[in-house]
Amino acid sequence: MQGSIKRNIFVAATYAGVLLLGLLLGQKYADEQGNNQPTSLLTGGLTGNSEKVQYLINLIADNYVDKVNLDTIQDEAIQHIITRLDPFSTFLKPNERLAQTEALEGTFEGIGVEYFNLNDTLFVVGMIAGGPAEKSGMKIGDRLIKIANQNIAGIKVKEKDVERLIRGKKGSTVEIIIKRNKEILTTALKVVRDQVKVSTLDASYMIAPKIAYVKIRRFGHQTAEDFKVRLRDLKKAGAQDLILDLRGNGGGYLHAAIDLASAFFKEKRLLMYTEGVNELRRDYFSEEAGDFNEGRIIVLINEETASASEIVTGALQDLDRGTIVGRRSYGKGLVQEQFDFADGSAVNLTVARYYTPLGRCIQRKYTRANYDQSKYMTTFDLWTLDTEFSTHEMYTTSKGKMLFGGGGIQPDVVIPIDSNEVSSKYREIYHSNSIEEFVYDRFTRKLPAYSIENFLSGYHLPEAEFNAFISFLLKKGITVNKGEASRLHEIIQSDIEALVGRYYFGREAYFKIKNRRDHFIAGAFHSLGVPMLMH
């Protein structure tokens, strides 16, 4: 591949498994217009039968009876071709490519506010510290009434329409009318748009004496550097052991995964290698003397831990550097490389497989399922993936641990699935956004008179509030019988408490509260030989 078209290699999953409590305005900026000029489907270097595709496009352009949008035709042709390859090669339209880039780079131009659509009104539930929205005087709990003199309250406003109003060039100003404490402010807030940075680290704190906890949402450009900064503070606070939470982390940049894994080794070690038909083997090593090369490491994984997260997990497991706790990971052992088109769209093309230090490829098997053209844009609908391990691919670590290739990474300590968490009733409640609606309508009318420390140590949802939530569900048409209410009490209580804490004290508080009753965390403590009281 020529250097002129080669882009950063990354390992990106196409699903999201992280519990998001709102949307960073402008995070998915939509460039709907794109470039109206037709572009060549073939970028050069293709001969023989490959010319048939371009020849067909030219035939349509010069001879077809009606006027057609050649950009759309070419995009659909690319989509169709890509879906015939593997589950992870994807075609991204310009707005999709930009959204992916912003998510992985961790920056975007906007105002840095997070909202929830509550009763057709955008309710501010979070802000980037020191960001444009906060500087303008906006506060958590404000309701957005007008943006750029356009009413957005009391109507079913579309997400992309809000983003179009909010987003803009750095240095430009947008005026926003807000409602605060039941009163609409007559003077608009003038928010100066800026470059906003969003960390991929959701939480980092001392979960117990000498034990640090770090939650990583995805592997972006700044992840490893942010981790080093947070780790420095944690070590000053006495951290000797680390719980690294990669649950729900669907991947990101390969180089970020390598940089992070390097922090855990004293000397240069092979962390992984990649290889493909058109890609020679390439080895990736750790740097010498990583910042956390001695303390014990517990890695938390689940079925939504994929790609770059599996690179880190596989290296630590193969090299006997960490204990893996949780459930079998997703099993994505393919590496994508991004190639750009002139109109801003791109192809994420699978170019190689990656292998753990012992030579394991943890990619699930995949086979073509019945092809349905109407579903070509939904790649995973077209594939059947096998979750079985390759039992003939057995590996042994230096300490005698037996590992297998294929089907993801099997943890050293397995945490059983919580039947309540996967129950149809809980999923119905969860996906209805009822918990958010209940919390933001009921618990946000005034700020608490206590500190985050008192909240974390002493607050528990009163029984009357839980019963009020069950009644709230009934009004929404979701019936919960006594047996279901009893079985789901703990998980719903934890969700409500965590969301209340997040609203009052920020994103990190959410994880601090959820971790109080987390069985994965309990498994990590047990592996470290430390008792944990579930409360």
Coordinates of C-alpha atoms in Angstrom, one line a residue:
M1 CA 0.0 0.0 0.0
Q2 CA 1.3 3.4 -0.9
G3 CA 2.1 5.9 1.8
S4 CA 0.0 8.5 0.2
I5 CA -3.2 6.6 0.9
K6 CA -2.2 4.8 4.1
R7 CA -4.0 6.0 7.2
N8 CA -3.8 5.2 10.9
I9 CA -4.4 1.6 11.6
F10 CA -7.2 1.2 14.1
V11 CA -9.3 -1.6 15.6
A12 CA -12.9 -0.3 15.6
A13 CA -16.0 -2.1 16.7
T14 CA -19.3 -1.1 15.2
Y15 CA -21.5 -1.4 18.2
A16 CA -21.8 0.6 21.5
G17 CA -22.2 -1.2 24.8
V18 CA -21.4 1.6 27.2
L19 CA -24.2 3.1 29.3
L20 CA -24.4 6.7 28.0
L21 CA -26.5 9.0 30.0
G22 CA -26.8 11.8 27.4
L23 CA -25.3 13.1 24.3
L24 CA -22.4 15.5 24.0
L25 CA -24.0 18.1 21.7
G26 CA -22.2 18.2 18.4
Q27 CA -20.5 14.8 19.0
K28 CA -22.1 13.5 15.8
Y29 CA -21.9 16.6 13.6
A30 CA -23.7 15.9 10.3
D31 CA -22.3 17.2 7.1
E32 CA -25.4 16.3 5.2
Q33 CA -24.5 18.2 2.0
G34 CA -21.2 16.5 1.3
N35 CA -19.7 17.0 -2.1
N36 CA -22.1 17.0 -5.0
Q37 CA -19.5 16.4 -7.6
P38 CA -19.3 12.8 -8.9
T39 CA -16.2 11.1 -7.8
S40 CA -14.5 8.1 -9.3
L41 CA -15.3 4.8 -7.5
L42 CA -11.9 3.5 -8.5
T43 CA -8.9 5.3 -7.0
G44 CA -6.3 3.8 -9.3
G45 CA -4.2 0.7 -9.5
L46 CA -7.1 -1.5 -10.4
T47 CA -7.2 -3.4 -13.7
G48 CA -9.0 -6.2 -15.5
N49 CA -12.5 -7.0 -14.4
S50 CA -12.4 -4.3 -11.8
E51 CA -12.9 -1.8 -14.6
K52 CA -16.4 -3.2 -15.1
V53 CA -17.7 -1.3 -12.1
Q54 CA -16.4 2.1 -13.3
Y55 CA -17.5 1.3 -16.8
L56 CA -21.1 0.7 -15.6
I57 CA -21.1 4.0 -13.6
N58 CA -19.9 5.9 -16.8
L59 CA -22.6 4.1 -18.9
I60 CA -25.3 5.3 -16.5
A61 CA -23.9 8.8 -16.4
D62 CA -23.8 9.1 -20.2
N63 CA -26.8 7.0 -21.4
Y64 CA -29.5 6.4 -18.7
V65 CA -33.0 7.7 -19.5
D66 CA -33.5 9.7 -16.3
K67 CA -31.3 11.9 -14.2
V68 CA -29.8 10.0 -11.3
N69 CA -27.6 10.9 -8.3
L70 CA -24.3 9.2 -9.2
D71 CA -22.9 9.9 -5.7
T72 CA -25.7 7.8 -4.2
I73 CA -25.2 5.0 -6.8
Q74 CA -21.5 4.8 -6.1
D75 CA -22.0 4.8 -2.3
E76 CA -24.5 2.0 -2.6
A77 CA -22.2 0.0 -4.8
I78 CA -19.4 0.4 -2.3
Q79 CA -21.7 -0.6 0.5
H80 CA -22.7 -3.7 -1.4
I81 CA -19.1 -4.7 -2.1
I82 CA -17.9 -4.1 1.4
T83 CA -20.6 -6.2 3.0
R84 CA -19.4 -9.2 0.9
L85 CA -16.0 -9.2 2.7
D86 CA -16.2 -9.5 6.5
P87 CA -18.3 -8.2 9.4
F88 CA -15.9 -5.3 10.2
S89 CA -15.0 -3.7 6.9
T90 CA -17.3 -0.7 6.6
F91 CA -18.1 2.2 4.3
L92 CA -18.5 5.5 6.1
K93 CA -20.3 8.5 4.7
P94 CA -18.7 11.9 5.4
N95 CA -20.7 12.6 8.5
E96 CA -20.1 9.1 9.8
R97 CA -16.4 9.3 9.2
L98 CA -16.2 12.7 11.0
A99 CA -18.2 11.3 14.0
Q100 CA -15.9 8.3 14.3
T101 CA -12.8 10.5 14.0
E102 CA -14.1 12.9 16.6
A103 CA -14.9 10.0 19.0
L104 CA -11.4 8.5 18.7
E105 CA -9.5 11.8 18.6
G106 CA -11.5 13.0 21.7
T107 CA -12.1 16.5 20.4
F108 CA -14.7 18.4 18.5
E109 CA -15.8 22.0 17.9
G110 CA -18.9 22.8 19.9
I111 CA -20.1 24.0 23.3
G112 CA -19.5 21.0 25.5
V113 CA -22.9 20.3 27.0
E114 CA -24.7 17.0 27.6
Y115 CA -28.5 16.8 27.5
F116 CA -31.4 14.5 27.9
N117 CA -34.7 15.0 26.0
L118 CA -37.2 15.2 28.9
N119 CA -40.8 15.7 27.8
D120 CA -39.7 17.3 24.5
T121 CA -37.4 19.7 26.2
L122 CA -33.6 19.4 26.2
F123 CA -32.5 19.2 29.8
V124 CA -28.9 19.9 30.7
V125 CA -27.4 16.9 32.6
G126 CA -23.7 17.5 32.2
M127 CA -21.1 19.9 31.0
I128 CA -17.4 19.8 30.1
A129 CA -15.5 21.5 32.9
G130 CA -14.2 24.8 31.7
G131 CA -16.0 24.4 28.4
P132 CA -17.8 27.0 26.4
A133 CA -21.2 26.3 27.9
E134 CA -20.0 26.5 31.5
K135 CA -18.1 29.7 30.7
S136 CA -21.2 31.3 29.3
G137 CA -23.0 30.8 32.7
M138 CA -25.1 27.7 31.7
K139 CA -25.8 25.4 34.6
I140 CA -26.7 21.7 35.0
G141 CA -30.5 21.6 35.3
D142 CA -31.1 24.3 32.7
R143 CA -33.7 23.7 30.0
L144 CA -32.8 24.8 26.4
I145 CA -35.7 26.8 24.9
K146 CA -34.3 28.5 21.9
I147 CA -31.0 28.0 20.0
A148 CA -30.0 30.7 17.4
N149 CA -33.5 32.2 17.8
Q150 CA -35.2 28.9 16.8
N151 CA -37.6 27.3 19.2
I152 CA -36.7 23.8 20.3
A153 CA -38.9 23.3 23.4
G154 CA -42.2 21.5 23.4
I155 CA -41.8 20.1 20.0
K156 CA -40.4 16.8 18.8
V157 CA -37.1 18.2 17.6
K158 CA -34.7 15.9 15.8
E159 CA -31.2 15.3 17.1
K160 CA -29.5 16.3 13.9
D161 CA -31.5 19.6 13.8
V162 CA -30.2 20.5 17.3
E163 CA -26.7 19.6 16.4
R164 CA -26.9 21.8 13.2
L165 CA -27.8 24.7 15.4
I166 CA -25.3 24.1 18.1
R167 CA -22.3 23.1 16.1
G168 CA -20.0 25.6 14.3
K169 CA -16.6 27.0 13.8
K170 CA -14.3 27.6 16.7
G171 CA -14.7 31.3 17.8
S172 CA -18.2 31.7 16.4
T173 CA -21.1 32.6 18.8
V174 CA -24.5 30.9 19.3
E175 CA -27.2 32.5 21.4
I176 CA -29.2 30.2 23.7
I177 CA -32.4 31.0 25.6
I178 CA -32.8 28.9 28.7
K179 CA -35.3 28.1 31.4
R180 CA -34.0 28.0 34.9
N181 CA -36.0 27.2 38.0
K182 CA -39.3 27.5 36.1
E183 CA -38.4 30.9 34.7
I184 CA -37.3 31.7 31.2
L185 CA -34.4 34.0 31.2
T186 CA -35.0 37.1 29.1
T187 CA -31.3 37.5 28.2
A188 CA -29.8 34.9 25.9
L189 CA -26.6 33.2 26.9
K190 CA -23.9 34.0 24.3
V191 CA -21.8 30.8 24.0
V192 CA -18.5 31.1 22.1
R193 CA -17.8 27.8 20.4
D194 CA -14.4 26.2 21.0
Q195 CA -12.5 23.0 20.6
V196 CA -13.8 20.7 23.3
K197 CA -11.8 17.8 24.6
V198 CA -13.6 14.6 25.9
S199 CA -11.5 12.1 27.8
T200 CA -11.9 8.4 27.0
L201 CA -11.3 7.7 30.7
D202 CA -14.7 7.6 32.5
A203 CA -13.4 7.2 36.0
S204 CA -10.1 7.0 38.0
Y205 CA -10.1 6.9 41.8
M206 CA -8.9 4.9 44.8
I207 CA -11.6 2.3 45.2
A208 CA -9.9 1.0 48.4
P209 CA -6.7 1.6 50.3
K210 CA -3.8 0.8 47.9
I211 CA -6.1 -0.2 45.1
A212 CA -6.8 2.1 42.1
Y213 CA -9.7 1.8 39.7
V214 CA -9.6 3.1 36.1
K215 CA -12.5 2.8 33.6
I216 CA -11.7 3.3 29.9
R217 CA -14.6 3.8 27.5
R218 CA -12.6 3.4 24.2
F219 CA -9.0 3.7 22.9
G220 CA -8.7 7.1 21.4
H221 CA -5.7 9.2 20.4
Q222 CA -5.1 10.6 23.9
T223 CA -6.1 7.5 26.0
A224 CA -2.6 6.3 26.9
E225 CA -1.4 9.9 27.8
D226 CA -4.5 10.5 29.9
F227 CA -4.0 7.2 31.6
K228 CA -0.4 8.2 32.5
V229 CA -1.6 11.5 34.0
R230 CA -4.3 9.8 36.1
L231 CA -2.0 7.0 37.1
R232 CA 0.5 9.6 38.4
D233 CA -2.1 11.0 40.7
L234 CA -3.3 7.6 41.8
K235 CA 0.2 6.5 42.8
K236 CA 0.6 9.7 44.8
A237 CA -2.6 8.6 46.6
G238 CA -1.0 5.3 47.5
A239 CA -2.0 3.0 44.6
Q240 CA -0.1 -0.2 44.6
D241 CA -2.6 -2.4 42.7
L242 CA -4.9 -1.6 39.8
I243 CA -8.4 -2.6 38.6
L244 CA -8.6 -1.8 34.9
D245 CA -12.2 -1.8 33.7
L246 CA -12.5 -2.6 30.0
R247 CA -16.1 -3.7 30.1
G248 CA -18.1 -2.3 27.2
N249 CA -15.0 -1.0 25.5
G250 CA -15.5 -1.7 21.8
G251 CA -12.0 -0.8 20.7
G252 CA -10.3 2.1 19.0
Y253 CA -6.7 2.9 17.8
L254 CA -4.3 0.0 17.8
H255 CA -1.4 2.3 18.8
A256 CA -3.3 3.5 21.8
A257 CA -3.8 0.0 23.0
I258 CA -0.1 -0.7 22.6
D259 CA 0.9 2.4 24.4
L260 CA -1.4 1.6 27.3
A261 CA -0.2 -2.0 27.6
S262 CA 3.4 -0.8 27.6
A263 CA 2.8 0.9 30.9
F264 CA 2.6 -2.5 32.6
F265 CA 6.0 -4.1 31.8
K266 CA 9.5 -3.5 33.1
E267 CA 11.3 -4.4 29.9
K268 CA 10.7 -4.7 26.2
R269 CA 8.2 -7.4 25.5
L270 CA 6.3 -8.5 22.4
L271 CA 2.7 -7.4 23.0
M272 CA 1.1 -8.5 19.7
Y273 CA 1.8 -8.9 16.0
T274 CA -0.3 -8.4 12.8
E275 CA -0.2 -10.3 9.6
G276 CA -2.3 -10.6 6.4
V277 CA -2.0 -11.8 2.8
N278 CA -1.0 -8.3 1.7
E279 CA 0.6 -7.3 5.0
L280 CA 3.9 -8.7 6.2
R281 CA 4.2 -9.6 9.8
R282 CA 4.7 -6.6 12.0
D283 CA 5.6 -6.9 15.7
Y284 CA 4.6 -4.5 18.4
F285 CA 6.7 -4.2 21.6
S286 CA 6.3 -2.5 24.9
E287 CA 8.6 0.3 25.8
E288 CA 11.1 -0.2 28.6
A289 CA 10.2 0.6 32.2
G290 CA 6.5 1.3 32.1
D291 CA 4.8 3.5 34.6
F292 CA 3.0 0.7 36.4
N293 CA 5.4 -2.3 35.9
E294 CA 5.2 -3.8 39.4
G295 CA 1.8 -3.7 41.0
R296 CA -0.9 -6.4 40.5
I297 CA -3.4 -5.8 37.7
I298 CA -7.0 -7.0 37.5
V299 CA -8.6 -6.6 34.1
L300 CA -12.4 -6.6 34.0
I301 CA -14.0 -7.7 30.6
N302 CA -17.3 -8.8 29.3
E303 CA -19.0 -9.8 26.0
E304 CA -18.7 -6.2 24.8
T305 CA -15.0 -5.9 25.4
A306 CA -13.6 -6.0 21.8
S307 CA -10.7 -5.3 19.5
A308 CA -8.2 -2.9 21.0
S309 CA -9.4 -3.9 24.5
E310 CA -8.7 -7.5 23.6
I311 CA -5.2 -6.6 22.5
V312 CA -4.4 -5.2 26.0
T313 CA -6.2 -8.1 27.7
G314 CA -4.5 -10.7 25.6
A315 CA -1.1 -9.3 26.2
L316 CA -1.5 -9.2 30.0
Q317 CA -2.9 -12.7 30.0
D318 CA -0.4 -14.3 27.7
L319 CA 2.6 -12.8 29.6
D320 CA 1.2 -13.6 33.1
R321 CA 1.1 -10.0 33.9
G322 CA -2.5 -9.7 35.0
T323 CA -5.6 -11.6 36.1
I324 CA -8.6 -11.4 33.8
V325 CA -12.0 -11.3 35.6
G326 CA -15.4 -11.3 34.0
R327 CA -17.0 -12.9 31.0
R328 CA -15.6 -14.0 27.6
S329 CA -14.8 -11.1 25.4
Y330 CA -16.3 -10.4 22.0
G331 CA -13.7 -12.0 19.8
K332 CA -12.5 -9.4 17.2
G333 CA -9.1 -10.2 15.9
L334 CA -9.2 -8.3 12.7
V335 CA -7.4 -5.0 12.0
Q336 CA -8.9 -2.3 9.9
E337 CA -7.1 0.5 8.0
Q338 CA -8.9 3.7 6.9
F339 CA -8.7 4.8 3.2
D340 CA -10.3 8.1 2.3
F341 CA -12.3 9.3 -0.7
A342 CA -12.2 12.8 -2.1
D343 CA -15.8 13.6 -0.9
G344 CA -14.9 13.0 2.8
S345 CA -16.3 9.4 2.9
A346 CA -14.0 6.5 3.8
V347 CA -13.6 2.8 3.8
N348 CA -12.4 1.0 6.9
L349 CA -10.9 -2.1 5.3
T350 CA -9.7 -5.2 7.1
V351 CA -6.1 -5.6 6.2
A352 CA -4.7 -8.1 8.7
R353 CA -5.3 -10.3 11.7
Y354 CA -3.7 -9.6 15.0
Y355 CA -2.2 -12.2 17.3
T356 CA -1.4 -12.2 21.0
P357 CA 2.2 -12.7 22.2
L358 CA 1.7 -16.5 22.3
G359 CA 0.3 -16.5 18.7
R360 CA -3.4 -16.7 19.5
C361 CA -5.9 -15.2 17.1
I362 CA -9.0 -14.6 19.1
Q363 CA -11.2 -13.8 16.1
R364 CA -14.6 -15.5 16.0
K365 CA -15.3 -17.6 13.0
Y366 CA -17.7 -15.9 10.6
T367 CA -19.6 -17.2 7.6
R368 CA -22.0 -15.6 5.1
A369 CA -25.6 -15.8 6.0
N370 CA -28.5 -15.4 3.6
Y371 CA -28.0 -12.1 1.8
D372 CA -30.8 -9.6 2.0
Q373 CA -30.0 -6.5 -0.1
S374 CA -32.5 -4.4 1.9
K375 CA -30.2 -4.9 5.0
Y376 CA -26.8 -4.2 3.4
M377 CA -26.2 -1.2 5.5
T378 CA -26.5 -3.2 8.7
T379 CA -23.4 -5.3 8.4
F380 CA -24.0 -7.6 11.4
D381 CA -27.3 -8.7 10.0
L382 CA -25.5 -10.4 7.2
W383 CA -23.2 -12.6 9.2
T384 CA -23.3 -15.6 11.4
L385 CA -20.5 -15.6 14.0
D386 CA -19.3 -18.7 15.8
T387 CA -18.4 -18.2 19.4
E388 CA -16.6 -21.5 19.9
F389 CA -13.0 -21.7 20.9
S390 CA -10.5 -23.5 18.6
T391 CA -9.7 -26.4 21.0
H392 CA -6.9 -27.6 18.8
E393 CA -5.2 -24.2 19.2
M394 CA -4.0 -24.5 22.8
Y395 CA -1.2 -22.4 24.3
T396 CA 0.6 -22.4 27.6
T397 CA 2.0 -19.4 29.4
S398 CA 5.4 -19.4 31.2
K399 CA 3.5 -20.1 34.4
G400 CA 1.6 -23.0 33.0
K401 CA -1.7 -21.4 32.3
M402 CA -3.6 -23.0 29.4
L403 CA -5.2 -20.6 26.9
F404 CA -7.1 -21.1 23.6
G405 CA -7.4 -19.3 20.3
G406 CA -10.6 -18.3 18.6
G407 CA -13.9 -17.1 20.2
G408 CA -12.6 -14.2 22.3
I409 CA -10.6 -14.2 25.5
Q410 CA -11.7 -16.5 28.3
P411 CA -11.2 -14.8 31.7
D412 CA -9.2 -16.4 34.5
V413 CA -12.0 -15.8 36.9
V414 CA -15.5 -16.1 35.4
I415 CA -18.4 -13.9 36.7
P416 CA -21.7 -15.6 35.9
I417 CA -24.4 -13.7 34.0
D418 CA -26.9 -11.8 36.2
S419 CA -30.2 -13.2 35.1
N420 CA -32.0 -10.1 36.2
E421 CA -29.7 -7.9 34.0
V422 CA -30.6 -9.8 30.9
S423 CA -34.3 -10.4 31.7
S424 CA -36.8 -9.1 29.2
K425 CA -38.5 -7.0 31.8
Y426 CA -35.3 -5.1 32.8
R427 CA -34.3 -4.6 29.2
E428 CA -37.8 -3.2 28.5
I429 CA -37.4 -0.7 31.4
Y430 CA -33.8 0.1 30.4
H431 CA -34.5 0.8 26.8
S432 CA -37.6 2.9 27.5
N433 CA -35.4 5.6 29.1
S434 CA -37.8 5.4 32.1
I435 CA -35.0 5.5 34.7
E436 CA -33.6 8.8 33.2
E437 CA -37.1 10.3 32.9
F438 CA -37.9 9.4 36.5
V439 CA -34.6 10.7 37.9
Y440 CA -34.4 14.0 35.9
D441 CA -38.1 14.8 36.7
R442 CA -38.1 13.9 40.4
F443 CA -34.6 14.4 41.8
T444 CA -33.3 17.5 40.1
R445 CA -35.5 20.2 41.5
K446 CA -32.9 21.2 44.0
L447 CA -29.3 20.3 44.7
P448 CA -28.4 18.2 47.7
A449 CA -27.1 19.8 50.9
Y450 CA -24.4 17.1 51.4
S451 CA -21.1 16.3 49.9
I452 CA -20.2 13.6 47.5
E453 CA -18.4 11.7 50.2
N454 CA -21.6 11.7 52.3
F455 CA -23.6 10.7 49.3
L456 CA -21.4 7.8 48.4
S457 CA -21.1 6.4 51.9
G458 CA -24.7 7.0 53.1
Y459 CA -27.3 7.5 50.4
H460 CA -29.6 4.7 49.5
L461 CA -32.8 5.0 47.5
P462 CA -35.8 5.1 50.0
E463 CA -38.3 2.3 49.6
A464 CA -41.0 4.9 48.9
E465 CA -39.0 6.2 45.9
F466 CA -38.6 2.7 44.5
N467 CA -42.4 2.2 44.8
A468 CA -43.0 5.6 43.1
F469 CA -40.8 4.4 40.2
I470 CA -42.9 1.2 39.8
S471 CA -46.0 3.4 39.7
F472 CA -44.3 5.7 37.2
L473 CA -43.6 2.7 34.9
L474 CA -47.3 1.7 35.1
K475 CA -48.3 5.1 33.9
K476 CA -46.0 4.6 30.9
G477 CA -47.6 1.3 30.1
I478 CA -44.9 -0.9 31.6
T479 CA -46.4 -3.4 34.1
V480 CA -44.1 -4.8 36.8
N481 CA -45.6 -7.4 39.0
K482 CA -44.6 -8.0 42.7
G483 CA -42.3 -10.8 41.8
E484 CA -40.5 -8.8 39.1
A485 CA -40.3 -5.8 41.4
S486 CA -38.6 -7.9 44.1
R487 CA -36.1 -9.5 41.7
L488 CA -35.2 -6.2 39.9
H489 CA -35.1 -4.1 43.1
E490 CA -31.4 -4.2 43.6
I491 CA -30.4 -3.4 40.0
I492 CA -33.0 -0.7 39.5
Q493 CA -32.0 0.9 42.9
S494 CA -28.4 0.9 41.8
D495 CA -29.2 2.5 38.5
I496 CA -31.3 5.3 40.1
E497 CA -28.7 6.0 42.8
A498 CA -25.9 6.1 40.2
L499 CA -27.8 8.5 37.9
V500 CA -28.7 10.8 40.8
G501 CA -25.1 10.8 41.9
R502 CA -23.9 11.6 38.3
Y503 CA -26.3 14.5 38.0
Y504 CA -25.2 16.0 41.4
F505 CA -21.5 15.2 41.3
G506 CA -20.4 14.3 37.7
R507 CA -19.7 11.3 35.5
E508 CA -17.1 9.7 37.8
A509 CA -19.7 9.5 40.6
Y510 CA -21.8 7.3 38.5
F511 CA -19.2 4.6 38.5
K512 CA -18.3 5.0 42.1
I513 CA -21.9 4.3 43.0
K514 CA -22.4 1.4 40.5
N515 CA -19.3 -0.2 41.8
R516 CA -20.6 -0.5 45.3
R517 CA -22.8 -3.5 44.3
D518 CA -20.8 -4.7 41.3
H519 CA -20.1 -8.5 41.2
F520 CA -17.2 -7.9 38.8
I521 CA -15.6 -5.6 41.3
A522 CA -16.2 -8.1 44.1
G523 CA -14.4 -10.7 41.9
A524 CA -11.5 -8.4 41.4
F525 CA -11.2 -7.8 45.2
H526 CA -11.3 -11.6 45.8
S527 CA -8.5 -12.1 43.3
L528 CA -6.5 -9.5 45.1
G529 CA -7.2 -11.2 48.4
V530 CA -9.0 -8.2 49.8
P531 CA -12.5 -8.5 51.3
M532 CA -15.2 -6.3 49.8
L533 CA -18.5 -5.5 51.5
M534 CA -21.3 -5.3 49.0
H535 CA -23.7 -2.5 50.0

